[in-house]
Coordinates of C-alpha atoms in Angstrom, one line a residue:
Chain A
M1025 CA 16.1 18.2 3.3
A1026 CA 17.6 17.8 -0.1
V1027 CA 14.2 17.7 -1.8
L1028 CA 12.9 20.7 0.1
D1029 CA 16.1 22.9 0.2
G1030 CA 15.7 25.2 -2.9
D1031 CA 19.0 27.0 -2.7
G1032 CA 21.0 23.9 -1.5
D1033 CA 22.5 25.5 1.5
G1034 CA 21.5 22.7 3.8
R1035 CA 18.9 24.7 5.7
L1036 CA 15.3 25.8 5.1
S1037 CA 14.7 29.5 5.2
R1038 CA 11.3 30.9 6.2
V1039 CA 10.6 31.5 2.6
E1040 CA 11.7 28.0 1.5
A1041 CA 9.6 26.4 4.2
G1042 CA 6.7 28.7 3.3
L1043 CA 6.7 27.5 -0.3
V1044 CA 6.5 23.8 0.5
A1045 CA 4.8 23.6 3.9
H1046 CA 1.3 23.6 5.1
P1047 CA 0.1 27.1 5.8
E1048 CA -0.8 26.2 9.3
L1049 CA 2.7 25.2 10.1
R1050 CA 4.2 27.8 12.5
F1051 CA 7.8 28.3 11.4
E1052 CA 8.8 30.0 14.6
D1053 CA 7.7 27.0 16.7
W1054 CA 10.4 24.9 15.1
D1055 CA 13.1 27.5 14.6
R1056 CA 14.4 26.7 18.1
D1057 CA 17.5 29.0 17.9
G1058 CA 15.6 31.8 16.3
D1059 CA 18.0 32.3 13.4
D1060 CA 15.1 32.3 10.9
M1061 CA 16.4 29.0 9.5
L1062 CA 15.4 25.4 10.0
D1063 CA 18.6 23.3 10.2
A1064 CA 18.7 19.6 10.0
A1065 CA 18.2 19.1 13.7
E1066 CA 15.2 21.4 13.8
L1067 CA 13.8 19.8 10.7
R1068 CA 14.1 16.4 12.3
L1069 CA 12.3 17.6 15.4
L1070 CA 9.5 18.9 13.2
L1071 CA 9.2 15.6 11.4
Y1072 CA 9.1 13.7 14.6
G1073 CA 6.6 16.1 16.2
V1074 CA 4.1 16.9 13.6
S1075 CA 2.1 14.3 11.8
P1076 CA 2.1 14.9 8.0
L1077 CA -1.5 14.2 7.7
L1078 CA -4.2 16.8 8.0
E1079 CA -5.4 15.6 11.3
R1080 CA -8.7 17.4 11.3
H1081 CA -9.6 15.5 8.2
R1082 CA -8.3 12.1 9.4
G1083 CA -9.1 11.2 12.9
G1084 CA -10.1 14.5 14.4
D1085 CA -9.4 15.6 17.9
E1086 CA -7.9 12.3 19.0
A1087 CA -5.2 12.5 16.4
D1088 CA -4.6 16.2 17.1
Q1089 CA -4.0 15.3 20.7
A1090 CA -1.6 12.5 19.7
G1091 CA 0.3 14.9 17.4
R1092 CA 0.5 17.5 20.2
A1093 CA 1.8 14.9 22.7
A1094 CA 4.4 13.7 20.2
R1095 CA 5.5 17.2 19.6
E1096 CA 5.7 18.0 23.3
A1097 CA 7.8 14.9 23.8
A1098 CA 10.0 15.8 21.0
E1099 CA 10.5 19.3 22.2
G1100 CA 11.7 17.9 25.6
D1101 CA 14.8 16.4 24.2
R1102 CA 16.5 17.4 21.0
T1103 CA 18.6 14.3 20.5
A1104 CA 16.3 11.5 21.5
P1105 CA 12.6 12.2 20.8
A1106 CA 10.5 9.9 22.8
S1107 CA 8.3 8.9 20.0
W1108 CA 11.0 8.0 17.6
Chain B
M1392 CA -5.8 -24.6 16.0
T1393 CA -2.9 -26.5 14.6
H1394 CA -2.3 -25.8 10.9
P1395 CA -1.1 -28.8 8.8
G1396 CA 1.4 -26.5 7.1
L1397 CA 3.2 -25.7 10.3
A1398 CA 4.2 -29.3 10.6
A1399 CA 6.1 -29.0 7.4
C1400 CA 7.9 -25.9 8.6
A1401 CA 8.9 -27.6 11.9
A1402 CA 10.1 -30.7 10.0
V1403 CA 12.4 -28.7 7.9
L1404 CA 13.7 -26.9 10.9
A1405 CA 14.4 -30.1 12.7
L1406 CA 16.7 -31.1 9.9
G1407 CA 18.3 -27.7 9.9
L1408 CA 18.2 -27.7 6.1
A1409 CA 18.3 -24.0 5.3
G1410 CA 21.2 -21.8 6.2
C1411 CA 21.1 -18.1 6.3
G1412 CA 24.5 -17.4 7.7
T1413 CA 26.2 -18.1 11.0
D1414 CA 24.5 -18.4 14.4
P1415 CA 24.3 -15.1 16.2
P1416 CA 25.8 -15.9 19.6
A1417 CA 23.0 -14.2 21.5
R1418 CA 20.2 -16.3 20.1
D1419 CA 18.3 -18.8 22.2
P1420 CA 20.2 -22.2 21.9
N1421 CA 16.9 -24.0 22.1
L1422 CA 15.9 -22.6 18.7
A1423 CA 16.3 -24.9 15.7
P1424 CA 19.7 -24.3 14.1
A1425 CA 18.2 -22.8 11.0
V1426 CA 16.3 -20.2 12.9
R1427 CA 19.2 -19.4 15.2
G1428 CA 21.0 -18.3 12.1
A1429 CA 18.1 -16.6 10.4
P1430 CA 17.9 -12.9 10.1
N1431 CA 15.2 -10.5 11.4
I1432 CA 12.6 -9.7 8.8
V1433 CA 10.8 -6.3 8.4
L1434 CA 7.9 -6.2 6.0
V1435 CA 6.8 -2.7 5.2
V1436 CA 3.6 -2.2 3.2
V1437 CA 3.1 1.4 2.0
D1438 CA -0.6 1.4 1.5
G1439 CA -1.5 2.7 -1.9
M1440 CA 2.0 3.4 -3.2
R1441 CA 2.0 3.1 -6.9
G1442 CA 5.1 1.6 -8.3
D1443 CA 6.0 4.1 -11.0
R1444 CA 5.7 7.1 -8.6
A1445 CA 8.9 6.0 -6.8
H1446 CA 12.0 7.8 -8.1
F1447 CA 13.9 4.5 -8.2
M1448 CA 11.1 3.1 -10.4
G1449 CA 11.2 5.9 -12.9
N1450 CA 9.4 9.0 -11.5
P1451 CA 11.5 12.0 -12.5
R1452 CA 10.5 13.7 -9.2
Q1453 CA 12.7 13.0 -6.2
T1454 CA 9.9 11.2 -4.3
T1455 CA 12.0 8.5 -2.6
P1456 CA 15.5 9.6 -1.6
N1457 CA 15.7 7.1 1.2
L1458 CA 14.3 4.2 -0.7
D1459 CA 16.5 5.1 -3.6
A1460 CA 19.5 4.7 -1.4
L1461 CA 18.3 1.4 -0.2
A1462 CA 17.5 0.3 -3.7
A1463 CA 21.0 1.1 -4.8
Q1464 CA 22.3 -1.3 -2.2
G1465 CA 19.4 -3.8 -2.5
V1466 CA 17.4 -5.8 -4.9
V1467 CA 14.6 -4.2 -6.9
F1468 CA 11.9 -6.3 -8.6
E1469 CA 10.8 -3.9 -11.4
R1470 CA 7.7 -6.0 -12.4
A1471 CA 6.0 -6.7 -9.1
F1472 CA 2.3 -6.7 -8.7
S1473 CA -0.3 -6.8 -5.9
Q1474 CA -3.0 -9.5 -6.1
S1475 CA -5.8 -7.0 -5.7
N1476 CA -6.7 -3.3 -6.0
E1477 CA -7.9 -2.8 -2.4
S1478 CA -6.2 -3.1 1.0
V1479 CA -8.1 -5.8 2.6
T1480 CA -8.0 -8.3 -0.2
S1481 CA -4.5 -7.5 -1.2
H1482 CA -3.2 -7.9 2.4
A1483 CA -5.0 -11.2 2.6
A1484 CA -3.0 -12.4 -0.4
I1485 CA 0.3 -11.0 1.0
F1486 CA -0.2 -12.8 4.4
T1487 CA -1.6 -16.1 3.2
G1488 CA 0.1 -16.6 -0.1
R1489 CA -3.3 -17.3 -1.6
Y1490 CA -5.6 -15.5 -4.0
P1491 CA -8.1 -13.3 -2.3
S1492 CA -11.1 -15.4 -3.4
E1493 CA -9.5 -18.4 -1.8
V1494 CA -9.1 -16.8 1.6
A1495 CA -12.6 -15.6 2.1
L1496 CA -15.8 -15.0 0.2
P1497 CA -14.8 -12.3 -2.2
D1498 CA -17.4 -9.8 -1.0
Y1499 CA -16.1 -6.3 -0.4
F1500 CA -18.5 -5.7 2.5
T1501 CA -18.0 -8.9 4.5
Y1502 CA -14.4 -9.8 3.6
V1503 CA -12.4 -11.2 6.6
V1504 CA -9.4 -13.4 6.9
P1505 CA -10.7 -16.5 8.8
P1506 CA -9.0 -18.2 11.7
E1507 CA -8.3 -21.3 9.7
A1508 CA -6.1 -19.3 7.3
L1509 CA -2.4 -19.6 7.9
L1510 CA -0.7 -16.2 7.9
I1511 CA 3.0 -15.4 7.7
P1512 CA 3.4 -14.5 11.3
E1513 CA 1.8 -17.7 12.4
A1514 CA 4.3 -19.7 10.5
L1515 CA 7.2 -17.6 11.7
R1516 CA 6.1 -17.7 15.3
A1517 CA 5.9 -21.5 15.0
V1518 CA 9.5 -21.6 14.1
G1519 CA 10.7 -19.3 16.8
Y1520 CA 10.3 -15.8 15.6
A1521 CA 9.0 -12.9 17.8
T1522 CA 6.3 -11.3 15.7
G1523 CA 4.9 -7.7 15.9
G1524 CA 2.5 -5.9 13.7
F1525 CA 2.1 -2.1 13.7
V1526 CA -0.6 -0.9 11.4
A1527 CA -2.5 2.3 10.7
G1528 CA -5.9 0.8 11.3
G1529 CA -8.3 1.1 8.4
H1530 CA -8.9 -2.1 6.5
V1531 CA -5.9 -3.9 8.1
K1532 CA -7.3 -3.8 11.6
A1533 CA -7.3 -6.9 13.8
E1534 CA -11.1 -7.2 13.2
Y1535 CA -10.4 -8.2 9.6
G1536 CA -8.3 -11.1 10.8
F1537 CA -4.8 -9.8 10.2
D1538 CA -3.6 -10.0 13.8
Q1539 CA -3.3 -13.8 13.7
G1540 CA 0.1 -15.0 14.7
F1541 CA 1.4 -11.7 16.0
D1542 CA 2.7 -11.5 19.6
V1543 CA 1.6 -7.9 19.5
Y1544 CA -0.6 -6.2 16.9
E1545 CA -0.9 -2.5 17.6
H1546 CA -3.0 0.1 15.7
G1547 CA -1.6 3.5 15.2
Q1548 CA -3.8 6.5 14.2
D1549 CA -6.6 5.2 12.0
F1550 CA -5.8 5.7 8.4
G1551 CA -2.7 7.3 9.7
S1552 CA 0.9 7.7 8.7
F1553 CA 4.2 5.8 9.4
H1554 CA 4.6 8.8 11.7
S1555 CA 2.3 7.0 14.1
T1556 CA 3.2 3.4 13.4
G1557 CA 7.0 3.7 13.2
P1558 CA 7.4 4.6 16.9
L1559 CA 5.1 1.8 17.9
A1560 CA 7.4 -0.7 16.1
L1561 CA 10.5 0.8 17.5
R1562 CA 9.2 0.8 21.1
W1563 CA 8.5 -2.9 20.7
L1564 CA 11.9 -3.6 19.1
E1565 CA 13.7 -1.8 21.9
G1566 CA 12.0 -4.0 24.4
L1567 CA 12.9 -7.3 22.8
D1568 CA 15.5 -9.6 24.4
R1569 CA 17.0 -10.4 21.0
Q1570 CA 17.2 -14.1 21.9
R1571 CA 15.0 -14.8 18.9
P1572 CA 14.8 -13.3 15.5
F1573 CA 11.9 -11.0 14.9
F1574 CA 9.4 -10.3 12.3
V1575 CA 7.9 -6.8 12.0
F1576 CA 5.0 -5.8 9.8
L1577 CA 4.9 -2.0 9.5
H1578 CA 2.1 -0.3 7.6
G1579 CA 1.1 3.2 6.9
Y1580 CA -1.6 5.0 4.9
D1581 CA 0.7 7.9 3.9
C1582 CA 0.0 7.5 0.1
H1583 CA -3.7 7.1 0.6
R1584 CA -6.3 9.7 -0.4
P1585 CA -6.7 12.5 0.3
Y1586 CA -3.3 13.3 -1.0
A1587 CA -3.1 16.6 0.8
K1588 CA -0.6 16.5 3.6
G1589 CA 0.3 18.8 6.4
S1590 CA 3.6 19.9 8.0
L1591 CA 6.3 20.3 5.4
F1592 CA 4.8 18.0 2.7
L1593 CA 2.1 20.2 1.1
H1594 CA 4.0 21.4 -1.9
P1595 CA 7.5 19.9 -2.2
F1596 CA 7.0 19.4 -6.0
T1597 CA 4.9 22.5 -6.7
P1598 CA 6.4 25.1 -4.4
G1599 CA 4.3 28.2 -4.0
E1600 CA 1.7 26.9 -6.5
H1601 CA -2.0 27.5 -5.6
P1602 CA -4.3 26.4 -8.4
T1603 CA -7.5 28.3 -9.0
V1604 CA -10.5 26.5 -10.1
P1605 CA -13.7 28.4 -10.9
G1606 CA -16.3 27.5 -8.3
I1607 CA -13.7 26.3 -5.7
E1608 CA -12.8 28.9 -3.2
D1609 CA -9.9 27.1 -1.6
F1610 CA -8.5 24.2 -3.7
E1611 CA -6.4 22.8 -0.9
A1612 CA -9.2 22.7 1.6
E1613 CA -11.6 21.1 -0.9
H1614 CA -8.9 18.7 -1.9
A1615 CA -8.5 17.6 1.7
L1616 CA -12.1 16.3 1.8
R1617 CA -12.3 12.6 1.9
S1618 CA -14.7 12.4 -1.0
F1619 CA -12.7 14.7 -3.2
S1620 CA -10.6 12.3 -5.3
E1621 CA -13.5 9.8 -5.7
S1622 CA -15.6 12.6 -7.1
I1623 CA -13.3 13.4 -10.0
Y1624 CA -14.1 11.7 -13.3
D1625 CA -12.4 12.6 -16.6
G1626 CA -10.9 15.8 -15.1
V1627 CA -14.2 17.1 -13.7
Y1628 CA -14.8 17.4 -10.0
Y1629 CA -18.5 16.6 -9.2
R1630 CA -19.0 18.4 -5.9
G1631 CA -21.8 16.6 -3.9
F1632 CA -21.7 13.5 -6.1
Q1633 CA -23.5 10.6 -4.5
H1634 CA -22.2 7.1 -5.2
L1635 CA -25.0 4.7 -6.0
R1636 CA -25.9 2.1 -3.4
A1637 CA -27.4 -1.3 -3.7
E1638 CA -28.9 -3.6 -1.1
H1639 CA -26.5 -6.2 0.1
A1640 CA -27.6 -9.7 1.2
S1641 CA -27.0 -8.5 4.8
G1642 CA -29.6 -5.9 4.4
E1643 CA -27.1 -3.0 4.4
W1644 CA -27.0 -0.6 1.6
V1645 CA -23.5 -0.7 0.1
L1646 CA -21.7 0.9 -2.8
D1647 CA -23.1 -0.5 -5.9
P1648 CA -20.3 -2.5 -7.7
W1649 CA -22.2 -2.4 -11.0
S1650 CA -22.1 1.4 -11.0
Y1651 CA -18.3 1.7 -11.0
P1652 CA -17.7 1.2 -14.7
S1653 CA -20.2 3.9 -15.6
M1654 CA -19.3 6.3 -12.8
P1655 CA -18.3 9.2 -15.1
Q1656 CA -21.6 9.0 -16.9
L1657 CA -23.5 8.8 -13.6
A1658 CA -21.7 11.8 -12.2
A1659 CA -22.4 13.8 -15.4
A1660 CA -26.1 12.7 -15.2
Q1661 CA -26.3 13.8 -11.6
A1662 CA -24.8 17.2 -12.5
Q1663 CA -27.2 17.6 -15.3
A1664 CA -30.1 16.8 -13.0
G1665 CA -28.9 19.5 -10.6
L1666 CA -28.0 16.9 -7.9
C1667 CA -24.3 17.9 -7.9
E1668 CA -22.0 20.5 -9.3
A1669 CA -19.7 19.8 -12.2
L1670 CA -16.4 21.8 -11.8
P1671 CA -13.8 21.2 -14.5
L1672 CA -10.5 21.2 -12.8
G1673 CA -8.2 22.2 -15.6
E1674 CA -4.7 21.2 -16.4
Q1675 CA -3.0 23.1 -13.5
A1676 CA -5.2 21.6 -10.8
I1677 CA -4.8 18.1 -12.2
H1678 CA -1.1 18.5 -12.3
H1679 CA -1.2 19.7 -8.8
L1680 CA -3.2 16.7 -7.6
T1681 CA -0.6 14.3 -9.0
A1682 CA 2.1 16.4 -7.4
H1683 CA 0.3 16.0 -4.1
Y1684 CA 0.2 12.3 -4.5
D1685 CA 4.0 12.4 -5.2
A1686 CA 4.3 14.4 -2.0
S1687 CA 2.6 11.6 -0.1
V1688 CA 5.2 9.2 -1.5
L1689 CA 7.8 11.5 -0.1
V1690 CA 6.1 11.5 3.2
A1691 CA 6.2 7.7 3.4
D1692 CA 9.8 7.7 2.2
T1693 CA 10.8 10.2 4.9
Y1694 CA 9.4 8.2 7.8
L1695 CA 10.8 5.0 6.4
G1696 CA 14.2 6.7 6.3
L1697 CA 13.9 7.7 9.9
F1698 CA 12.8 4.1 10.8
V1699 CA 15.8 2.5 9.0
E1700 CA 18.0 5.0 10.7
R1701 CA 16.7 3.9 14.1
L1702 CA 17.2 0.3 13.2
Q1703 CA 20.8 1.1 12.5
Q1704 CA 21.2 3.0 15.7
L1705 CA 19.7 0.0 17.6
G1706 CA 22.3 -2.3 16.0
L1707 CA 19.6 -4.3 14.2
W1708 CA 20.2 -3.4 10.6
E1709 CA 23.1 -5.7 9.9
D1710 CA 21.0 -8.7 10.8
T1711 CA 17.8 -7.7 9.2
L1712 CA 16.1 -8.2 5.8
L1713 CA 13.9 -5.3 4.9
I1714 CA 11.1 -5.8 2.4
V1715 CA 9.3 -2.8 1.1
T1716 CA 6.2 -3.2 -1.0
A1717 CA 2.6 -1.9 -1.4
D1718 CA -0.8 -3.4 -1.4
H1719 CA -2.1 -1.5 -4.4
G1720 CA -1.4 1.7 -6.4
E1721 CA -3.6 4.5 -7.5
D1722 CA -5.1 5.5 -10.8
L1723 CA -4.2 9.2 -11.1
G1724 CA -6.5 10.0 -13.9
D1725 CA -4.9 7.5 -16.2
H1726 CA -8.3 5.9 -16.8
G1727 CA -10.5 8.9 -15.8
Y1728 CA -10.5 8.0 -12.1
Y1729 CA -8.6 9.1 -9.0
N1730 CA -8.9 5.9 -6.9
H1731 CA -7.7 2.3 -7.0
R1732 CA -10.8 0.1 -6.8
S1733 CA -12.4 1.1 -10.0
G1734 CA -10.1 -0.9 -12.2
I1735 CA -7.2 -3.3 -12.4
Y1736 CA -4.4 -1.8 -14.4
D1737 CA -0.7 -1.3 -13.8
S1738 CA -1.7 2.1 -12.2
T1739 CA -3.6 0.3 -9.5
T1740 CA -1.6 -3.0 -9.1
H1741 CA 2.1 -2.4 -10.2
V1742 CA 3.8 -1.9 -6.9
P1743 CA 7.4 -1.4 -5.6
L1744 CA 9.2 -4.5 -4.3
L1745 CA 12.5 -3.8 -2.7
L1746 CA 14.7 -6.0 -0.6
A1747 CA 17.4 -4.4 1.5
G1748 CA 19.3 -4.6 4.7
G1749 CA 22.4 -6.1 6.1
A1750 CA 21.1 -9.6 5.8
L1751 CA 21.0 -9.3 2.0
P1752 CA 24.0 -11.2 0.6
A1753 CA 26.6 -8.9 -0.8
A1754 CA 26.5 -10.5 -4.2
W1755 CA 22.9 -9.5 -4.7
R1756 CA 23.1 -5.9 -3.7
G1757 CA 22.5 -3.3 -6.3
T1758 CA 20.7 -5.6 -8.7
R1759 CA 17.4 -5.1 -10.5
R1760 CA 15.2 -8.0 -11.6
T1761 CA 12.8 -8.0 -14.5
E1762 CA 10.9 -11.3 -14.0
L1763 CA 7.3 -11.1 -12.9
A1764 CA 6.8 -11.2 -9.2
D1765 CA 3.6 -10.7 -7.1
A1766 CA 2.3 -10.7 -3.6
L1767 CA 1.9 -14.5 -3.5
D1768 CA 5.7 -14.8 -3.6
L1769 CA 6.1 -13.0 -0.3
F1770 CA 5.1 -15.9 2.0
P1771 CA 7.5 -18.5 0.3
T1772 CA 10.2 -15.9 0.2
I1773 CA 9.9 -14.9 3.8
M1774 CA 9.8 -18.5 5.0
D1775 CA 12.9 -19.3 2.9
V1776 CA 14.7 -16.4 4.5
A1777 CA 13.6 -17.8 7.9
G1778 CA 15.2 -21.1 7.1
S1779 CA 11.9 -22.8 6.7
V1780 CA 9.4 -23.6 4.0
A1781 CA 6.0 -22.1 3.0
P1782 CA 3.1 -24.2 4.1
T1783 CA 1.1 -26.4 1.9
G1784 CA -1.5 -24.2 0.1
A1785 CA 0.6 -21.1 -0.2
R1786 CA 1.1 -20.3 -3.9
G1787 CA 3.9 -18.3 -5.4
R1788 CA 7.6 -19.1 -5.3
S1789 CA 10.6 -18.0 -3.2
L1790 CA 12.3 -15.0 -4.7
W1791 CA 15.1 -15.7 -2.2
A1792 CA 15.8 -19.0 -3.9
E1793 CA 15.6 -17.3 -7.3
L1794 CA 18.2 -14.8 -6.3
A1795 CA 20.3 -17.6 -5.0
G1796 CA 20.3 -19.1 -8.5
S1797 CA 18.0 -22.0 -7.7
Q1798 CA 16.1 -23.4 -10.6
V1799 CA 12.7 -21.8 -9.9
A1800 CA 10.0 -22.0 -12.5
P1801 CA 9.4 -18.4 -13.8
K1802 CA 6.0 -16.9 -13.3
P1803 CA 4.3 -16.7 -16.7
F1804 CA 1.6 -14.3 -15.5
S1805 CA 0.2 -12.7 -12.4
L1806 CA -3.5 -13.2 -11.8
Q1807 CA -5.2 -10.4 -9.9
Q1808 CA -8.7 -10.1 -8.4
G1809 CA -10.3 -6.8 -8.1
V1810 CA -12.5 -6.0 -5.1
L1811 CA -15.4 -5.1 -7.4
G1812 CA -15.2 -8.3 -9.3
Q1813 CA -12.6 -7.7 -11.9
T1814 CA -10.1 -10.4 -12.9
S1815 CA -6.9 -9.6 -14.7
L1816 CA -4.1 -11.6 -16.1
R1817 CA -0.8 -9.7 -16.4
T1818 CA 2.0 -11.2 -18.5
A1819 CA 5.4 -9.6 -19.2
E1820 CA 3.8 -8.0 -22.3
Y1821 CA 0.1 -7.9 -22.0
R1822 CA -2.8 -7.3 -19.6
L1823 CA -6.2 -9.0 -20.0
V1824 CA -9.1 -7.6 -17.9
F1825 CA -12.4 -9.2 -17.4
S1826 CA -15.2 -7.4 -15.6
G1827 CA -18.9 -7.4 -15.3
R1828 CA -19.4 -10.3 -12.9
L1829 CA -18.9 -10.5 -9.1
L1830 CA -16.2 -12.9 -8.0
A1831 CA -18.5 -14.4 -5.4
D1832 CA -20.8 -15.6 -8.1
P1833 CA -20.6 -19.4 -8.1
A1834 CA -20.8 -19.4 -11.9
Y1835 CA -17.9 -16.9 -12.2
A1836 CA -15.5 -19.4 -13.8
R1837 CA -18.1 -20.4 -16.4
F1838 CA -18.8 -16.8 -17.3
L1839 CA -15.1 -16.2 -17.7
A1840 CA -14.9 -19.2 -20.0
E1841 CA -18.0 -18.6 -22.0
E1842 CA -18.5 -14.9 -22.3
P1843 CA -17.9 -13.9 -25.9
I1844 CA -14.4 -12.3 -26.0
D1845 CA -15.8 -9.3 -27.9
S1846 CA -18.8 -8.7 -25.6
G1847 CA -17.3 -5.7 -24.0
A1848 CA -16.5 -7.6 -20.7
F1849 CA -12.9 -8.1 -21.8
A1850 CA -10.2 -5.6 -22.5
L1851 CA -6.6 -6.3 -23.7
F1852 CA -3.7 -3.9 -23.3
H1853 CA -0.3 -4.3 -24.9
T1854 CA 1.4 -3.0 -21.8
A1855 CA 4.9 -3.4 -23.1
L1856 CA 4.2 -0.9 -25.8
D1857 CA 1.5 1.1 -23.9
P1858 CA 2.7 1.3 -20.3
L1859 CA -0.3 3.4 -19.1
E1860 CA -2.7 0.9 -20.7
Q1861 CA -4.7 3.5 -22.7
V1862 CA -5.6 1.6 -25.8
D1863 CA -7.7 -1.5 -25.8
V1864 CA -6.3 -3.7 -28.5
L1865 CA -8.6 -6.7 -28.1
L1866 CA -10.3 -6.3 -31.4
D1867 CA -6.9 -6.1 -33.1
Q1868 CA -5.5 -9.1 -31.3
P1869 CA -8.4 -11.4 -30.5
E1870 CA -6.2 -14.5 -30.5
Q1871 CA -3.9 -13.0 -27.9
A1872 CA -6.9 -12.2 -25.8
Q1873 CA -8.3 -15.8 -26.2
Q1874 CA -5.0 -17.3 -25.2
L1875 CA -4.8 -15.2 -22.1
R1876 CA -8.5 -15.9 -21.3
Q1877 CA -7.8 -19.7 -21.5
A1878 CA -4.9 -19.3 -19.0
A1879 CA -7.1 -17.3 -16.7
V1880 CA -9.9 -19.9 -16.9
Q1881 CA -7.6 -22.7 -16.2
L1882 CA -6.2 -21.0 -13.1
V1883 CA -9.5 -19.7 -11.8
S1884 CA -11.3 -23.1 -12.3
G1885 CA -8.7 -24.7 -10.0
L1886 CA -9.1 -22.2 -7.1
E1887 CA -10.9 -23.1 -4.0
Q1888 CA -13.7 -20.8 -3.1
G1889 CA -13.4 -19.0 0.2
T1890 CA -16.6 -18.9 2.2
S1891 CA -15.7 -16.9 5.3
A1892 CA -17.6 -13.7 5.8
Q1893 CA -18.5 -11.4 8.6
T1894 CA -21.0 -8.6 9.0
P1895 CA -19.1 -5.6 10.3
S1896 CA -20.2 -3.9 13.5
P1897 CA -22.2 -0.7 13.2
E1898 CA -19.1 1.2 14.5
S1899 CA -17.0 -0.3 11.8
I1900 CA -19.5 0.5 9.1
R1901 CA -19.7 4.1 10.3
A1902 CA -15.9 4.5 10.5
M1903 CA -15.3 2.9 7.1
R1904 CA -18.0 4.9 5.4
D1905 CA -16.5 8.1 6.8
Q1906 CA -13.4 7.2 4.8
G1907 CA -15.3 6.4 1.6
Y1908 CA -15.6 2.6 1.9
W1909 CA -18.6 0.4 1.4

């Protein structure tokens, strides 16, 4: 968070996330409370749930499916993601 | 198969010689006393993590906030080196404590760790450790012999991230009965090419920057292609460049090792002949590429931070020694390349080596060491931590004993063997490189000894003054080069020659070629 958080407020705004994130990342999927900010808990879920690698270039559909499964598992419980 | 070296481990255990603290009450009373008191050991290999790109190793970018924190409370070996510049050969050295050419026939295409080799997990399992390996496939798969001695050896996403291997390790750890200490090998390809990452890691160090390169419509998309970085020579991207292939003894057509030294010229010639496109990248795009690599270091650091956090939550951290290192680095244009197998330099072999965790004695925490260390030291170190000894045949020395103040002979140099035939000797001050012969050549030692020092096969770098190894000073300091050559000859002449080899399956060949190998 400290590396990505441009204004140092401990959260990532849509603009801050847009500057550093992959363009295919859908901010609204991870802004669970809809406040237009990713807080530490939401960021953590994102990190658990989305592989950092560009899956379509590294492992194709199988990896995409694994990423989706991890994300779904993570979304099921905010405090104890199944994969981590 | 029973390894002779295991008998030595068992003998030391029977005497209960080594002590690593008090007996945890939950441990199996049938374990030898030394192992009952030995800590858990987690060996993390960040595939392709170049030493100087870690913030705690001098990178001004904040690439490693989690590892920085561990380093502040741990021990950092500032001059640590891998034994090779490619994953398979380097991991072979890590796990056997022997030079790559001793473990197997040093042939890039057929390299395999044979059953008769003794690996760290085999020695640890023999003394009572539970052993688990969690790797991101690639060149560290079980089919290359690395699963020997592991109770479980699981592959995460092929060429994948710690994002996929971390949870595998944690799931295994959560299921352990904790009667025995454990050894975990955790591996991830986060720092490997292509450096373009998804999720939040695309532009942490170049926020909002989108380089434009004439002829490239979408730099990020092009960059994500597997062949991208290995098609850049001297700052020019050769789109469609075809690596030369040569017929291997197996009948397969493999990457031609002789073509690597002249790759920039080959690429330019192909472009001139209209076989590929030459697209100069420009300063901004080059800067952006390095920033992407640094982002990949941050990716690895992030997931290792989450992994350590989970170890703490599971109550395992206080009784665990964490070792973080890498199998090779990456030349980020320092010598005209964006890869690691083309040459042996600090860029491709200087790696992080960090010890941390609750099992680290308090007196050692927060220290930085400047003596030479290399991958061969890991086996003796780990066995020392486990209250045992390294088997006969393992080279290197115990860094644990060194930290404890034992009189351990310092390492005068680190010998490295490149996957394309290079040999390099790195001292605290210099680096000598020899290339132009294949390591598998039976006459290799003779060539190394007899080749005229000024033939062009040798290069000498005064690394202490020229850390990026840009200037070959061999003609200015021929005596220094000769002296190092003699040391290399003496060492290489005494090495056993590995003979094991395997012909990869057609599926493996296809999968590895998809990733730019062979």
